[in-house]
Amino acid sequence: MPNRRPTAQDVAKHAGASRSAVSMVMNGNADGNVSPDMQERIRRAAAELEYTPHPIASGLRRQRSRMIGIVTDEAASSPFAGRMLAGASQAAAGHGYLTVIADAGGPAADTTHFIDELRRRRVDGLILATQSLRTIVVPDGLRLQPSVLANCRDAAGTMGAIIPDEVRGGREATEHLISLGHRRIVWIGGGVDVDARPARIRGFQAALAAAGLPPGEVVEAGWDIDDGFRAAEALFAPENGPRPDAVFCASDRVATGALLAARTAGLDVPGDISIMGYDDQRHLADATVPGLTTMALPHEGMGRVAAERIIAALDSNAEIGAETTLLECPLVVRGSTGPAARA
Amino acid sequence: MPNRRPTAQDVAKHAGASRSAVSMVMNGNADGNVSPDMQERIRRAAAELEYTPHPIASGLRRQRSRMIGIVTDEAASSPFAGRMLAGASQAAAGHGYLTVIADAGGPAADTTHFIDELRRRRVDGLILATQSLRTIVVPDGLRLQPSVLANCRDAAGTMGAIIPDEVRGGREATEHLISLGHRRIVWIGGGVDVDARPARIRGFQAALAAAGLPPGEVVEAGWDIDDGFRAAEALFAPENGPRPDAVFCASDRVATGALLAARTAGLDVPGDISIMGYDDQRHLADATVPGLTTMALPHEGMGRVAAERIIAALDSNAEIGAETTLLECPLVVRGSTGPAARA
DNA sequence: CTGAAAGCGCTAACAA
DNA sequence: TTGTTAGCGCTTTCAG
């Protein structure tokens, strides 16, 4: 099983060159230093022996591990974690970096230990990713090396972050509804404890105002299916006045509840009413009847951009910057929105 | 920012000892070799300087990276991936191992490249994890070092695997329903292309038989909400004969559809009918009205046990074995199941 | 019981 | 243009 791998020494012997020549060829630094035909012989020898440089040895020498660490708060409880990790790992792999993960299994404040552990392991850069959008006090360890925040922002405002553009998401979702001919659009749900809510509502109202429509009604409710169900049920009751053309839900779960309420009230979606979700929660938004039109949270993109931003800084030896990058939430059109009935 | 870290040399000087003494103390090999008071002085010096051994250097020397790699097929599209990765990373961290990930972003067959890349990076062990339960042809690279499969099994049967015990899950779910007094229980859903379905149905029928009940009816349908809705709608239509006491759904999505159909048909859940899900899909099973009673897929456990099994082999220098470990799917009781009405 | 010496495999500065 | 040398920080053997 062990199958000893060849070393640069072996390749050098095989090609009749020196170890350092091999090293230079493998690292692309050979051009002014090793004759072209020697380079070719080395390359051939390397290929023949299936030589590939030992990353641990080169890491030791260069004082670079080519690993980037991701520490997450309770990835286990989020259906979105996989997307972020996949995005980061794919981006990193594309630049020859390895992605190492540490899940704190608890709130972001408990990540300190894991950050230290990853630093001890000599990761070149660090991503701190939270499962829901929030503002956090950044653990000290993060500041000691290139790091960015994903899906959260620094209370001190001095650390770079990648977060969804929720205002724009709220706006574009609303524009989609308006373009379909809807005029009376009601917002449902989203507990007040989460940062995303006010931003989305701001976008919602901005789009309405831009279209010359009056401010939209905002119905308080939580984030879950039954919150959406109850709120929509009340909204659809005839005694509560005219029905809205469309509802814009704080989450796909709320939207699923609204869908259910519409069905219970005998309303056709989207014939009688359009329902818009938010999150693009896999195995939910794509699994309702009809499928939910929704704004996708860019988890994969956050992972990718976070990794790319760190790697760019690492590879150019530059500072990473404190800017906050806002990522677009793409509109995913499924069946739950359609043209206004009276349009 | 770089803040040079102390080396074993620094500690040795500080404590008036030799580098090797420091090494032995840090690795617990000091007892017959370094005098107790010298050990104490070294330990104190290490603490004072906040010395921690350089894992890359020791890895190079020991030819061990203390990293275990996880390669996943399309983690990005699964809401369960995070649990598995969190389980593995927590278990690994507990033993001083680092978890590195590589997401193939495609089917399991495309993981070869990522396996090779992780091997090149000198991971000590490898986990190949699939997002849905299946039998796969194991890529060659996996056999060249300690590896286990998570959520999939080896077509050749020679590689260790950790998978959910779906037969037992099907049985225990059914037993839960039977214990509630239900007698006529119908299975709904689960396309035929997925391995999990026949196993769950086998458990379902076994529990029925063990209770002296006739074989349960099995309704064909897919895995999604609308599949569950349609199947349940037909099942609940009065013209299709007496209603079942309970339905056992192939997935939480199907169960969500069934819940919706029950509501549409004016049935109370669980008063008139109990609905059982499968998967414990986060942000769905816990977000319906009422919450779904379901069998949890042990993703976190699979990650944890896979990591532990590899690490145990690594740390004892033993073979890893070809056994398949079956993990229990825990019953999660929420509101969608209750006592039979006529009981 | 202790410390010096020899690398692990690689890279980069330097000398030829 | 080439090859030699001196480490990166650690572990482990072996002579004191």
XYZ file of N, CA and C in Angstrom, chain A residues 76, chain B residues 78-89 91 127 129-133 149-152 161-170 172 196 200 252 277-282 294-308 324-332:
204
model
N -23.751 22.423 10.812
C -24.584 21.224 10.857
C -26.064 21.544 10.843
N -26.930 19.571 -1.872
C -27.599 18.829 -0.816
C -27.717 19.634 0.461
N -28.909 19.645 1.044
C -29.050 20.361 2.308
C -28.444 19.587 3.472
N -27.935 18.388 3.207
C -27.410 17.563 4.293
C -25.894 17.611 4.417
N -25.244 18.127 3.399
C -23.783 18.057 3.350
C -23.132 18.667 4.589
N -23.659 19.789 5.018
C -23.062 20.474 6.156
C -22.999 19.602 7.393
N -24.021 18.822 7.617
C -24.046 17.966 8.798
C -22.933 16.942 8.756
N -22.765 16.351 7.599
C -21.735 15.316 7.477
C -20.357 15.926 7.685
N -20.109 17.048 7.067
C -18.806 17.687 7.191
C -18.568 18.152 8.625
N -19.606 18.673 9.246
C -19.448 19.127 10.627
C -19.148 17.941 11.538
N -19.856 16.833 11.333
C -19.617 15.647 12.145
C -18.185 15.159 11.998
N -17.727 15.105 10.766
C -16.372 14.616 10.523
C -15.348 15.586 11.098
N -15.573 16.867 10.885
C -14.535 17.820 11.323
C -14.461 17.878 12.841
N -15.182 15.383 14.936
C -14.536 14.160 15.403
C -13.027 14.228 15.146
N -12.108 10.054 3.075
C -13.511 9.664 3.132
C -14.145 10.066 1.813
N -17.672 10.674 0.299
C -19.050 10.818 0.767
C -19.972 11.186 -0.381
N -21.051 10.459 -0.519
C -22.036 10.810 -1.544
C -23.251 11.438 -0.884
N -23.978 12.178 -1.673
C -25.114 12.898 -1.101
C -26.368 12.060 -1.016
N -26.454 11.035 -1.840
C -27.570 10.116 -1.624
C -27.027 8.699 -1.590
N -27.718 7.880 -0.871
C -27.272 6.514 -0.644
C -27.194 5.749 -1.952
N -15.990 4.764 3.019
C -17.082 5.339 2.245
C -18.145 5.843 3.214
N -18.738 6.981 2.912
C -19.829 7.472 3.742
C -21.061 7.670 2.879
N -22.127 7.053 3.279
C -23.411 7.142 2.588
C -23.387 6.451 1.228
N -22.415 5.608 1.016
C -22.409 4.826 -0.219
C -21.688 3.517 0.069
N -17.556 0.915 4.829
C -18.549 1.946 4.539
C -19.393 2.231 5.769
N -19.876 3.454 5.823
C -20.789 3.842 6.891
C -22.078 4.284 6.224
N -23.147 3.595 6.465
C -24.408 3.980 5.834
C -25.549 3.900 6.836
N -26.628 4.580 6.525
C -27.784 4.539 7.426
C -28.431 3.164 7.384
N -28.947 2.756 8.493
C -29.679 1.496 8.529
C -31.124 1.779 8.139
N -31.352 1.764 6.845
C -32.665 2.167 6.336
C -33.732 1.123 6.613
N -33.327 -0.127 6.647
C -34.305 -1.175 6.952
C -34.817 -0.978 8.376
N -33.868 -0.811 9.285
C -34.251 -0.577 10.671
C -35.062 0.710 10.808
N -34.664 1.740 10.050
C -35.404 3.002 10.078
C -36.853 2.787 9.653
N -37.019 2.061 8.562
C -38.373 1.786 8.088
C -39.165 1.001 9.124
N -38.599 0.866 12.486
C -38.885 1.622 13.713
C -39.929 2.722 13.505
N -32.400 3.749 -1.216
C -33.012 3.831 0.109
C -34.435 3.278 0.112
N -36.244 0.829 3.051
C -37.242 1.371 3.984
C -38.542 0.584 3.891
N -39.335 13.677 3.748
C -40.039 14.784 4.391
C -40.768 15.646 3.370
N -42.643 11.236 8.204
C -41.677 11.578 7.151
C -40.412 10.740 7.240
N -39.415 11.130 6.455
C -38.104 10.476 6.528
C -37.068 11.485 6.072
N -35.983 11.586 6.777
C -34.810 12.420 6.440
C -34.467 13.417 7.543
N -35.486 13.951 8.208
C -35.286 15.088 9.097
C -34.568 16.219 8.365
N -35.173 16.621 7.285
C -34.599 17.706 6.494
C -34.756 19.022 7.245
N -33.636 19.601 7.646
C -33.641 20.818 8.430
C -34.308 21.958 7.663
N -40.415 12.225 12.058
C -39.603 11.724 10.939
C -38.446 10.881 11.445
N -37.835 10.123 10.543
C -36.623 9.386 10.872
C -35.449 10.216 10.358
N -34.553 10.562 11.255
C -33.435 11.420 10.845
C -32.355 10.618 10.131
N -31.971 11.090 8.979
C -30.810 10.508 8.305
C -29.575 10.890 9.111
N -28.740 9.940 9.451
C -27.643 10.236 10.395
C -26.408 10.821 9.703
N -26.591 11.934 9.038
C -25.452 12.500 8.307
C -24.311 12.910 9.226
N -24.670 13.553 10.312
C -23.617 13.966 11.237
C -22.883 12.730 11.763
N -23.658 11.704 12.098
C -23.062 10.467 12.585
C -22.180 9.800 11.543
N -22.616 9.812 10.300
C -21.793 9.186 9.263
C -20.449 9.896 9.154
N -20.497 11.215 9.202
C -19.236 11.954 9.152
C -18.366 11.630 10.348
N -18.971 11.602 11.504
C -18.226 11.351 12.722
C -17.632 9.947 12.734
N -18.463 8.959 12.468
C -17.991 7.574 12.534
C -16.949 7.300 11.452
N -17.151 7.877 10.288
C -16.172 7.681 9.217
C -14.813 8.217 9.665
N -14.824 9.421 10.219
C -13.566 10.019 10.670
C -12.956 9.183 11.786
N -13.785 8.760 12.725
C -13.258 7.987 13.853
C -12.675 6.659 13.407
N -19.255 -2.987 6.715
C -20.187 -1.887 6.535
C -20.831 -1.603 7.887
N -20.687 -0.383 8.349
C -21.312 -0.007 9.613
C -22.677 0.587 9.327
N -23.683 0.033 9.951
C -25.028 0.568 9.770
C -25.334 1.508 10.919
N -25.732 2.708 10.594
C -26.026 3.690 11.629
C -27.532 3.848 11.799
N -27.942 3.885 13.042
C -29.356 4.059 13.328
C -29.868 5.411 12.817
N -31.088 5.391 12.295
C -31.772 6.645 11.962
C -32.666 6.982 13.149
N -32.336 7.997 13.920
C -33.135 8.252 15.121
C -34.541 8.754 14.794
N -35.481 8.278 15.564
C -36.857 8.760 15.432
C -36.963 10.152 16.036
N -37.472 11.084 15.274
C -37.680 12.439 15.780
C -39.185 12.687 15.829
